[in-house]
PDB file of C-alpha atoms and ligand atoms in Angstrom:
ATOM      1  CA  UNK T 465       0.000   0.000   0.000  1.00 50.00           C
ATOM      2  CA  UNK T 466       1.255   3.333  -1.100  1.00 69.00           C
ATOM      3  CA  UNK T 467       2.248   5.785   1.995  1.00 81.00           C
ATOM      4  CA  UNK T 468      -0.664   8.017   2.814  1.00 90.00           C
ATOM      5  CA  UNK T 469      -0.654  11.595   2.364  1.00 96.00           C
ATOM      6  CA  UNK T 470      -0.986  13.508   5.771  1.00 97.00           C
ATOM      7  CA  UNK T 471      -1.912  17.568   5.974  1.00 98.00           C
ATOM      8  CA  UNK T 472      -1.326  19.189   9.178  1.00 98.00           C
ATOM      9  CA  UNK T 473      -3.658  22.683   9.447  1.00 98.00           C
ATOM     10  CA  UNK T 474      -1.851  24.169  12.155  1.00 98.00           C
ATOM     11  CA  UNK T 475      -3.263  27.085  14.162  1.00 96.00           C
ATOM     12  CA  UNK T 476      -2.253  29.568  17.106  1.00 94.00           C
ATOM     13  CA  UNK T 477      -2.881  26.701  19.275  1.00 95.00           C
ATOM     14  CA  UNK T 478       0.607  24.736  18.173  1.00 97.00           C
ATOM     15  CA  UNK T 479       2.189  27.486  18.962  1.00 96.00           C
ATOM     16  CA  UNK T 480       1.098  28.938  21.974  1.00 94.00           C
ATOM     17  CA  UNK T 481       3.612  26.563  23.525  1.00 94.00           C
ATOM     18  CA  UNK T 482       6.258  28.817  21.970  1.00 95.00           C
ATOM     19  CA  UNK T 483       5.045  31.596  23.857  1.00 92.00           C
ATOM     20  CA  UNK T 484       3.069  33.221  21.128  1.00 92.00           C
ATOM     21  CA  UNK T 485       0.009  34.357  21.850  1.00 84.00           C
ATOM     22  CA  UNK T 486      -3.296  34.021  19.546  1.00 83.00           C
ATOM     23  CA  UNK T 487      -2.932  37.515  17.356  1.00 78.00           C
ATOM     24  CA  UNK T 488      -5.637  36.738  15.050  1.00 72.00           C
ATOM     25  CA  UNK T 489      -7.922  34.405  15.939  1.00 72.00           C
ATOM     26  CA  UNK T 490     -11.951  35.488  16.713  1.00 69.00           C
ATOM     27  CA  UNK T 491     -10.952  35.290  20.037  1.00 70.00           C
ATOM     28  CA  UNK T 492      -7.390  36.759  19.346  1.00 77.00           C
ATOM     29  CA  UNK T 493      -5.326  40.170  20.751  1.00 77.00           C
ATOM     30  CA  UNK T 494      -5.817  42.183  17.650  1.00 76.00           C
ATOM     31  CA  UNK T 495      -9.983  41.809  17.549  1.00 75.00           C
ATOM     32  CA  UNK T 496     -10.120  42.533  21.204  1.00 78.00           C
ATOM     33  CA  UNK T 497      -8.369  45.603  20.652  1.00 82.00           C
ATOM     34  CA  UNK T 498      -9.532  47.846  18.084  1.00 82.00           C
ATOM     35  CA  UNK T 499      -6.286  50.287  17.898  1.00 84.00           C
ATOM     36  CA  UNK T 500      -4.169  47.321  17.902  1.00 86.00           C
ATOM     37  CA  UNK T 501      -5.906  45.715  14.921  1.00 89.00           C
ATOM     38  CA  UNK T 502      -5.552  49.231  12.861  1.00 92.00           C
ATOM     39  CA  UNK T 503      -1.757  48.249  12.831  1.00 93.00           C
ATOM     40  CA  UNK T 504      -2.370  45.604  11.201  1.00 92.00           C
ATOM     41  CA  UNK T 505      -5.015  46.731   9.223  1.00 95.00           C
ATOM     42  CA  UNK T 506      -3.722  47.494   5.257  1.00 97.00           C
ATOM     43  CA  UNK T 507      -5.940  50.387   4.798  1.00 97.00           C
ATOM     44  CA  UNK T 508      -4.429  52.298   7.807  1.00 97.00           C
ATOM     45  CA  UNK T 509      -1.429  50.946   7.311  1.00 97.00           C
ATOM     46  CA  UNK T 510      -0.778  52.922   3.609  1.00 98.00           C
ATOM     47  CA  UNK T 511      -3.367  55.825   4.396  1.00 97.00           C
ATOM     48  CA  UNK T 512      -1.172  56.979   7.623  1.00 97.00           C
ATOM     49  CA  UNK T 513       2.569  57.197   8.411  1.00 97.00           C
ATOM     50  CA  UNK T 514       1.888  57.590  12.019  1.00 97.00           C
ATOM     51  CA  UNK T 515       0.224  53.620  11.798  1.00 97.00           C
ATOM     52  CA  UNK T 516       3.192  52.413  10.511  1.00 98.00           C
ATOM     53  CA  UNK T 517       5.627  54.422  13.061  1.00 97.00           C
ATOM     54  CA  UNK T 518       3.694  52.351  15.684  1.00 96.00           C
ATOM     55  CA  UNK T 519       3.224  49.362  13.606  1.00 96.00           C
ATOM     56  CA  UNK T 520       7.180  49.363  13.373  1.00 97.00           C
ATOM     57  CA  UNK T 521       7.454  49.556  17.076  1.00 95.00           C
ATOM     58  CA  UNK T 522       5.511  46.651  17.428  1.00 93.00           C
ATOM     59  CA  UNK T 523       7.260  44.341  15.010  1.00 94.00           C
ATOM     60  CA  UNK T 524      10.346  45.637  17.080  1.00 92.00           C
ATOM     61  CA  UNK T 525       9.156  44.360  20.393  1.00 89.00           C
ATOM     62  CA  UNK T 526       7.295  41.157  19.206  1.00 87.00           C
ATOM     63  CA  UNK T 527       8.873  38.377  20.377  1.00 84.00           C
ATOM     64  CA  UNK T 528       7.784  35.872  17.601  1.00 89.00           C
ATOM     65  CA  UNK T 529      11.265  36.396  15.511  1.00 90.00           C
ATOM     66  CA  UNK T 530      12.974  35.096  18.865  1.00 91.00           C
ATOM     67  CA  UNK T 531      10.741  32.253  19.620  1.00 95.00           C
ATOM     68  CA  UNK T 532      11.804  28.147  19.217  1.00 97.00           C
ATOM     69  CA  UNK T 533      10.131  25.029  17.759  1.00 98.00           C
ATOM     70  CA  UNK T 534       8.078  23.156  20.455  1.00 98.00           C
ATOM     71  CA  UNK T 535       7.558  19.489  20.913  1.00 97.00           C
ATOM     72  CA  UNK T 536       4.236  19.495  18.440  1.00 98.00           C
ATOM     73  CA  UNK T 537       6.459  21.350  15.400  1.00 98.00           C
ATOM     74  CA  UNK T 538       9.426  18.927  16.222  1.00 98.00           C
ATOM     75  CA  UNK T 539       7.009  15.962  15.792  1.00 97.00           C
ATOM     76  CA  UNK T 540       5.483  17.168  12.512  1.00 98.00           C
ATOM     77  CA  UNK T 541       9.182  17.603  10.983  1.00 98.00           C
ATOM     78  CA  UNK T 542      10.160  13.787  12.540  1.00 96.00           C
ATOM     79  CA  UNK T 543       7.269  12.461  10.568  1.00 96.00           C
ATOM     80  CA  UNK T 544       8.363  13.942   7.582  1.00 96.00           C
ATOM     81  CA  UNK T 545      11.617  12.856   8.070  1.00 95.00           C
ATOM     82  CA  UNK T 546      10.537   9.117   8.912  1.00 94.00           C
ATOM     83  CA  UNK T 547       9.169   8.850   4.773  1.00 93.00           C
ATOM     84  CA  UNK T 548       5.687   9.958   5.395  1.00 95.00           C
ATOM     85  CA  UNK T 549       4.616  12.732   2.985  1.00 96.00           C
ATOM     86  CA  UNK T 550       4.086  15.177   4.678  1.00 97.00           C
ATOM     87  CA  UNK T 551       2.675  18.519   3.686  1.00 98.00           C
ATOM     88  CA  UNK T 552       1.680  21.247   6.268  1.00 98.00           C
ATOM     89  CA  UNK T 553      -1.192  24.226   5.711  1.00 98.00           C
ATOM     90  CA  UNK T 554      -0.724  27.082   8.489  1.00 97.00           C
ATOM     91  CA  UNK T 555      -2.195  29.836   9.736  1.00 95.00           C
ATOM     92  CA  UNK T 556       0.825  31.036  11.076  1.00 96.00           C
ATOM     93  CA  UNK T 557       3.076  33.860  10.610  1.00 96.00           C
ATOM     94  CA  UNK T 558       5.968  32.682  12.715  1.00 97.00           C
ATOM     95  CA  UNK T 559       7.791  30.189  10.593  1.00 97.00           C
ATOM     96  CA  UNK T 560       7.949  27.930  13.570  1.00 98.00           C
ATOM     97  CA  UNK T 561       7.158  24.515  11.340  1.00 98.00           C
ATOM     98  CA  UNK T 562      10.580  25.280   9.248  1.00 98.00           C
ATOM     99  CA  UNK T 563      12.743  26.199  12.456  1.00 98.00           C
ATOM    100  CA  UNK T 564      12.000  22.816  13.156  1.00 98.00           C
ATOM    101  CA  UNK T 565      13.377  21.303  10.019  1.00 98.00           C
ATOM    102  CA  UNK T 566       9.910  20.604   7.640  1.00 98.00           C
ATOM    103  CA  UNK T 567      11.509  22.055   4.105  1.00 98.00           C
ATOM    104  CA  UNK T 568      10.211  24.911   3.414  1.00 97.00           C
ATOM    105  CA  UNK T 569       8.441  24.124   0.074  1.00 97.00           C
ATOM    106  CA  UNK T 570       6.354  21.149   2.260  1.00 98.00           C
ATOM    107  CA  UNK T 571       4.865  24.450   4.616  1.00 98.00           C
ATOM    108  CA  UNK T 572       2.453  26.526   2.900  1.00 98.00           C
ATOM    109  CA  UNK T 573       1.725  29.602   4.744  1.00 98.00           C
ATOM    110  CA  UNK T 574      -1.985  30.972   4.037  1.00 96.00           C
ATOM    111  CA  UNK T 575      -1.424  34.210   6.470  1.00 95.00           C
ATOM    112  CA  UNK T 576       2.402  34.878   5.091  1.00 97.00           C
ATOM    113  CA  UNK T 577       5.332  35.062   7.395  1.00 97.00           C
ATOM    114  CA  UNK T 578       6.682  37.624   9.802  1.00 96.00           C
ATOM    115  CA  UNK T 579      10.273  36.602   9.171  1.00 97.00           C
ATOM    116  CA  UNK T 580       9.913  38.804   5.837  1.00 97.00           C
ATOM    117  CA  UNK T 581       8.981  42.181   4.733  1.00 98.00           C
ATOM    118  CA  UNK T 582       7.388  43.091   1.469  1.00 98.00           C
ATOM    119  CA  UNK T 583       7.552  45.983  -0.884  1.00 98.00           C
ATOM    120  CA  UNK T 584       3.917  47.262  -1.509  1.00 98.00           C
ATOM    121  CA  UNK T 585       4.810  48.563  -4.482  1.00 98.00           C
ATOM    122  CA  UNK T 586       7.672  46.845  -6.168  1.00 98.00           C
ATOM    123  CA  UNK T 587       7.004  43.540  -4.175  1.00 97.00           C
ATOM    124  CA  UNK T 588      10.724  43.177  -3.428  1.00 97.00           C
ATOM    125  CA  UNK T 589      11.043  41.397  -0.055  1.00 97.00           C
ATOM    126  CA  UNK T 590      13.896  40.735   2.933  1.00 98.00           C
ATOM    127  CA  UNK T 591      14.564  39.949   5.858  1.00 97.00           C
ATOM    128  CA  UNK T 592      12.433  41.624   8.586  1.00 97.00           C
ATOM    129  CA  UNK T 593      15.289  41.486  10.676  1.00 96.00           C
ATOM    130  CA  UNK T 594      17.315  43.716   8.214  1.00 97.00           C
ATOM    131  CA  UNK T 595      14.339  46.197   8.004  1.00 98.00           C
ATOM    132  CA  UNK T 596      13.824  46.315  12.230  1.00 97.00           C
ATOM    133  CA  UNK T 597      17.751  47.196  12.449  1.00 97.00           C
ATOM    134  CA  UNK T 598      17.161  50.028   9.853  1.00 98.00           C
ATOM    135  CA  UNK T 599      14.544  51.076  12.487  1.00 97.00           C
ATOM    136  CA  UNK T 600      16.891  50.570  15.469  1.00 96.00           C
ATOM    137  CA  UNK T 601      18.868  52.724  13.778  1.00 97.00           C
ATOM    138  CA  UNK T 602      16.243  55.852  13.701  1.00 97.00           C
ATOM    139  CA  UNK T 603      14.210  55.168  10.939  1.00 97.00           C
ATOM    140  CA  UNK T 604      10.323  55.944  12.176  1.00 97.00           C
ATOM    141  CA  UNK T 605       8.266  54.302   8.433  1.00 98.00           C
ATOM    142  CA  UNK T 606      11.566  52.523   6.491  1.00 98.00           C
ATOM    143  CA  UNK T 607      11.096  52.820   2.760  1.00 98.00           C
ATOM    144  CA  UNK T 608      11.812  50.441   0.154  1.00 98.00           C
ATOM    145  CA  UNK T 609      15.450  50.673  -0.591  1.00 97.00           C
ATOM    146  CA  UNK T 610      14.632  49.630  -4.435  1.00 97.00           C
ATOM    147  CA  UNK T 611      12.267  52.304  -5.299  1.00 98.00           C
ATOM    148  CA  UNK T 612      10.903  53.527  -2.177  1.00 98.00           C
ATOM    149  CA  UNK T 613       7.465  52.597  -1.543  1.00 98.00           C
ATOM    150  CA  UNK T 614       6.189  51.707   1.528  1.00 98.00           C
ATOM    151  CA  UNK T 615       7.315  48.047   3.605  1.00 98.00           C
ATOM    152  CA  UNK T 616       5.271  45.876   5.410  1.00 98.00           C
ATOM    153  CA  UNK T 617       5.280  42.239   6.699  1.00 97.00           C
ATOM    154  CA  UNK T 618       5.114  39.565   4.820  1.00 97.00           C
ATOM    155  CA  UNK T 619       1.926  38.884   6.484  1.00 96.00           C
ATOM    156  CA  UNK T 620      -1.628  39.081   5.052  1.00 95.00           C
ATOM    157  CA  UNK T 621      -3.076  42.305   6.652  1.00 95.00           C
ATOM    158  CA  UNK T 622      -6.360  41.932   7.666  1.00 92.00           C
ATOM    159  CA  UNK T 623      -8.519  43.684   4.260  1.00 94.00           C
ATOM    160  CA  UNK T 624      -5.905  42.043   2.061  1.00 95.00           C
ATOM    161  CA  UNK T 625      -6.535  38.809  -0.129  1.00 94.00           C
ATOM    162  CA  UNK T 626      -4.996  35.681   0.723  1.00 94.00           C
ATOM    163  CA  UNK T 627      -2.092  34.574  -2.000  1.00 94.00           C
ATOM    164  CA  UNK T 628      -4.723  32.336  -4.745  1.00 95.00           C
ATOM    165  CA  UNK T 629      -1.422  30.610  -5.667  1.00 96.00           C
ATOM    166  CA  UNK T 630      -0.937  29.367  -1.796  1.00 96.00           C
ATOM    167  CA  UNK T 631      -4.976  28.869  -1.281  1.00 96.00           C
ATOM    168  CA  UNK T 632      -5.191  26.732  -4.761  1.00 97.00           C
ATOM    169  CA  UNK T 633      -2.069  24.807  -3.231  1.00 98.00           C
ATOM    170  CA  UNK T 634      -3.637  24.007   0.038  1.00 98.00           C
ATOM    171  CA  UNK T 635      -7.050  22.980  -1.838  1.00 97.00           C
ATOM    172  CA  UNK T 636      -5.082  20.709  -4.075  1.00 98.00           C
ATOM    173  CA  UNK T 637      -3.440  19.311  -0.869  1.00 98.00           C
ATOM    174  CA  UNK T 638      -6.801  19.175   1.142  1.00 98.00           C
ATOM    175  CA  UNK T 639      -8.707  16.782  -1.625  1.00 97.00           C
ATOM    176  CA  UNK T 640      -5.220  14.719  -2.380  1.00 97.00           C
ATOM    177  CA  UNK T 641      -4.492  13.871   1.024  1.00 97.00           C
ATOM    178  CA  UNK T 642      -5.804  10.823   3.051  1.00 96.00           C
ATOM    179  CA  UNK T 643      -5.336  11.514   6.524  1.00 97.00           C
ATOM    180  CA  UNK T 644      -5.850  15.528   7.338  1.00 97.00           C
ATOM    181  CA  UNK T 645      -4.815  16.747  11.275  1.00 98.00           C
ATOM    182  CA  UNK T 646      -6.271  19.922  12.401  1.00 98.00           C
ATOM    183  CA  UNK T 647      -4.202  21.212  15.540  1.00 98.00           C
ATOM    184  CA  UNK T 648      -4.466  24.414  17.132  1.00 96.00           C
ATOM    185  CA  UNK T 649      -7.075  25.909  15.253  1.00 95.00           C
ATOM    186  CA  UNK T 650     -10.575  27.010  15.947  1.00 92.00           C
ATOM    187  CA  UNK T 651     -11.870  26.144  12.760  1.00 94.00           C
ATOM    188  CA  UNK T 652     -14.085  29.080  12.465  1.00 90.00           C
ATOM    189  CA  UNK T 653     -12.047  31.382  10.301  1.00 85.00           C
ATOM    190  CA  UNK T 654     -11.809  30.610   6.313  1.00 86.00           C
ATOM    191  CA  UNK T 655     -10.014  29.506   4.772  1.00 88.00           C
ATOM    192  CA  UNK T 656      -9.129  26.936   7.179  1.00 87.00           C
ATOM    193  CA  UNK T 657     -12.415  25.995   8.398  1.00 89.00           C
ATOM    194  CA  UNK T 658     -13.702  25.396   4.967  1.00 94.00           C
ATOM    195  CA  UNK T 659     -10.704  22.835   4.287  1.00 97.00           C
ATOM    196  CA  UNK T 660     -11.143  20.366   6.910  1.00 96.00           C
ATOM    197  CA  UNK T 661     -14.691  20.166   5.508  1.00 95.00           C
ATOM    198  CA  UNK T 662     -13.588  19.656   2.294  1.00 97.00           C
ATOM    199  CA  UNK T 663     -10.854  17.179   3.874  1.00 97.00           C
ATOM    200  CA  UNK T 664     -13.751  14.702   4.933  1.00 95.00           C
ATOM    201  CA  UNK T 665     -15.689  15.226   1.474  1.00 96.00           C
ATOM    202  CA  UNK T 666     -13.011  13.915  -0.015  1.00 96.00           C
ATOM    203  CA  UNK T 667     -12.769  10.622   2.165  1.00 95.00           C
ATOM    204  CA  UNK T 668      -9.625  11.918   4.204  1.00 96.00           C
ATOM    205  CA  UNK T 669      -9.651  10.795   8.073  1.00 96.00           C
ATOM    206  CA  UNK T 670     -10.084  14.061   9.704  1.00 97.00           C
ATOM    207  CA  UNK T 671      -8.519  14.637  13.632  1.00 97.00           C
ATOM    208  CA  UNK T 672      -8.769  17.582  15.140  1.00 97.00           C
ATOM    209  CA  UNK T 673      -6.043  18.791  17.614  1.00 97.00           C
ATOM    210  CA  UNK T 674      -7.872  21.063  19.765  1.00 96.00           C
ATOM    211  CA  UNK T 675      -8.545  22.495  23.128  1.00 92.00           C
ATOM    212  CA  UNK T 676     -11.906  23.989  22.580  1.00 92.00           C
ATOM    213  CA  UNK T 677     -14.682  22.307  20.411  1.00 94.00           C
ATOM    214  CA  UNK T 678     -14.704  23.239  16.855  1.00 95.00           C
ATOM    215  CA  UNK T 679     -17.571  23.635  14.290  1.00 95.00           C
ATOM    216  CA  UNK T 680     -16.185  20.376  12.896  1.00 96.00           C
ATOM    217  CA  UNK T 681     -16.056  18.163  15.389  1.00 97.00           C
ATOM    218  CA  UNK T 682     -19.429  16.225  14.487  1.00 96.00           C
ATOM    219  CA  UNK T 683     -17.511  15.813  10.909  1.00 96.00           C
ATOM    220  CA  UNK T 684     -14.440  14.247  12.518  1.00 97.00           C
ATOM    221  CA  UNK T 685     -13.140  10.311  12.794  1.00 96.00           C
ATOM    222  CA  UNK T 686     -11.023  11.831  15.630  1.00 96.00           C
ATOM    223  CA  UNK T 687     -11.622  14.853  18.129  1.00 97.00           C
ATOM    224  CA  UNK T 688      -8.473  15.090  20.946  1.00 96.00           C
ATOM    225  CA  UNK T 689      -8.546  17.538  23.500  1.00 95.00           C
ATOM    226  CA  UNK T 690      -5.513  17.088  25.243  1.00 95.00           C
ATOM    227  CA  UNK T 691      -2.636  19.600  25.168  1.00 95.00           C
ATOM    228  CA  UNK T 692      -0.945  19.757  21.421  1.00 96.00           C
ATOM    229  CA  UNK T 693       2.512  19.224  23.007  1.00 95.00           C
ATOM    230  CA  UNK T 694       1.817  16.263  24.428  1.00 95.00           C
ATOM    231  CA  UNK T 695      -0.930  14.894  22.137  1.00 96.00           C
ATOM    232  CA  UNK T 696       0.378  15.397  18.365  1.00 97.00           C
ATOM    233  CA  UNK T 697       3.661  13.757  18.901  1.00 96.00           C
ATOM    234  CA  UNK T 698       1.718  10.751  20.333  1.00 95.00           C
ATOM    235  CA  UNK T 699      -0.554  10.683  17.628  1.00 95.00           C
ATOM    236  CA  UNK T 700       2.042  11.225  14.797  1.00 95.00           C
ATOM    237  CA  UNK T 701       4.312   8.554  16.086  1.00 91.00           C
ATOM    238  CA  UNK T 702       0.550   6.045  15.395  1.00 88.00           C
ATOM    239  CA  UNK T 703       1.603   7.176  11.635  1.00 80.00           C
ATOM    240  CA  UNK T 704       5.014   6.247  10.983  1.00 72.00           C
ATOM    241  CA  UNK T 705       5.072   2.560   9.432  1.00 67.00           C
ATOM    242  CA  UNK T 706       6.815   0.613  11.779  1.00 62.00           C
ATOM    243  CA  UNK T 707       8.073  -2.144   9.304  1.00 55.00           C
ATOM    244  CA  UNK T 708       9.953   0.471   7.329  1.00 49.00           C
ATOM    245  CA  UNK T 709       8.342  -0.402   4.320  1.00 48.00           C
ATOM    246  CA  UNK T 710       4.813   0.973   4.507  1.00 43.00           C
TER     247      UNK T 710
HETATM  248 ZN1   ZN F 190       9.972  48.673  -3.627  1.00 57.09          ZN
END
């Protein structure tokens, strides 16, 4: 029997072991707090310098840049490593799944990555930790240093479109796979939440990782409540073929 396909969502809840807090979630920091979610908002963001003075400040002091892999990304990348194909859908910005060791082109990121920055006009993009040293260094709004327009994350600002290229990816992945994990996520927000219904149209065995109940659950072959960090690892190690030649 051919080696089944597995697709991890991930949410804020894998995570939140990392010491990152939910952001964006319904029930996350930005939508509780109205000015906070104008920084991240893109039609603040370009309509008013003094946004982006304080939406630089932020980036400066979040702490996601300096956070580490926990047991639940560590597990993901041993699976991958064990032979299974793996392919992981996230809803996270902090690059975590690649820190520890899933290649890059297996981690599709449908909310970008805060690792980068973007040109909003000539789409040129860098390190964010080059562009936070320009603004250790005194600069307030940093321009583009190709043809200065204005920088942002990488991430997708709340009133911009998710990349089609990275959502028809994650579709194609959702209906190929055969086993589909949902872990950390509330499952209310779309994309995601549409996916793991689509994930159990198309005969996948559909888990979900997650403390809270999620719209889904009723849907799902599996529904695991305990904490991610200990629970996915568990549960991924059920996967790996155990006779090496699975
Ligand atoms: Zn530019």
């Amino acid at each position: 029997m051919d080696r089944p396909l597995v697709a991890i969502l991930s949410g804020a809840g894998i995570s939140t072991d990392s010491g990152i807090p939910d952001y964006r979630g319904p029930n996350g920091l930005w939508r509780k707090d109205p000015e906070a979610e104008k920084l991240v908002t893109y039609e603040y963001y370009m309509g008013d310098p003094e946004i982006r003075r304080r939406s630089w400040q932020m980036r400066r002091k979040n702490r996601t840049l300096k956070a580490e892999p926990n047991a639940a990304h560590r597990a993901v990348a041993e699976l991958e490593r064990s032979g299974v194909p793996v392919r992981v859908i996230t809803q996270n910005v902090d690059g975590l799944h690649q820190l520890a060791g899933m290649p890059a082109r297996k981690v599709l990121e449908l909310h970008g990555t805060a690792r980068s920055f973007v040109c909003t006009r000539c789409h040129t993009r860098g390190r964010m930790e080059d562009a936070l040293a320009r603004v250790e260094a005194g600069e307030d709004d940093p321009p583009c240093l190709n043809c200065g327009g204005i920088l942002k994350s990488a991430t997708v600002m709340f009133g911009e479109r998710l990349d089609p290229v990275v959502l028809g990816e994650a579709l194609a992945i959702t209906k190929a796979c055969q086993i589909f994990v949902a872990v950390g996520s509330s499952l209310q927000v779309q994309p995601a939440a549409g996916l793991a219904g689509v994930a159990a149209d198309h005969g996948a065995r559909l888990v979900i990782v997650n403390a809270e109940p999620t719209p889904y659950d009723d849907r799902a072959d599996d529904v695991v409540r305990e904490p991610i960090g200990t629970a996915l690892p568990a549960l991924l190690r059920a996967l790996v073929p155990a006779d090496g030649q699975a």
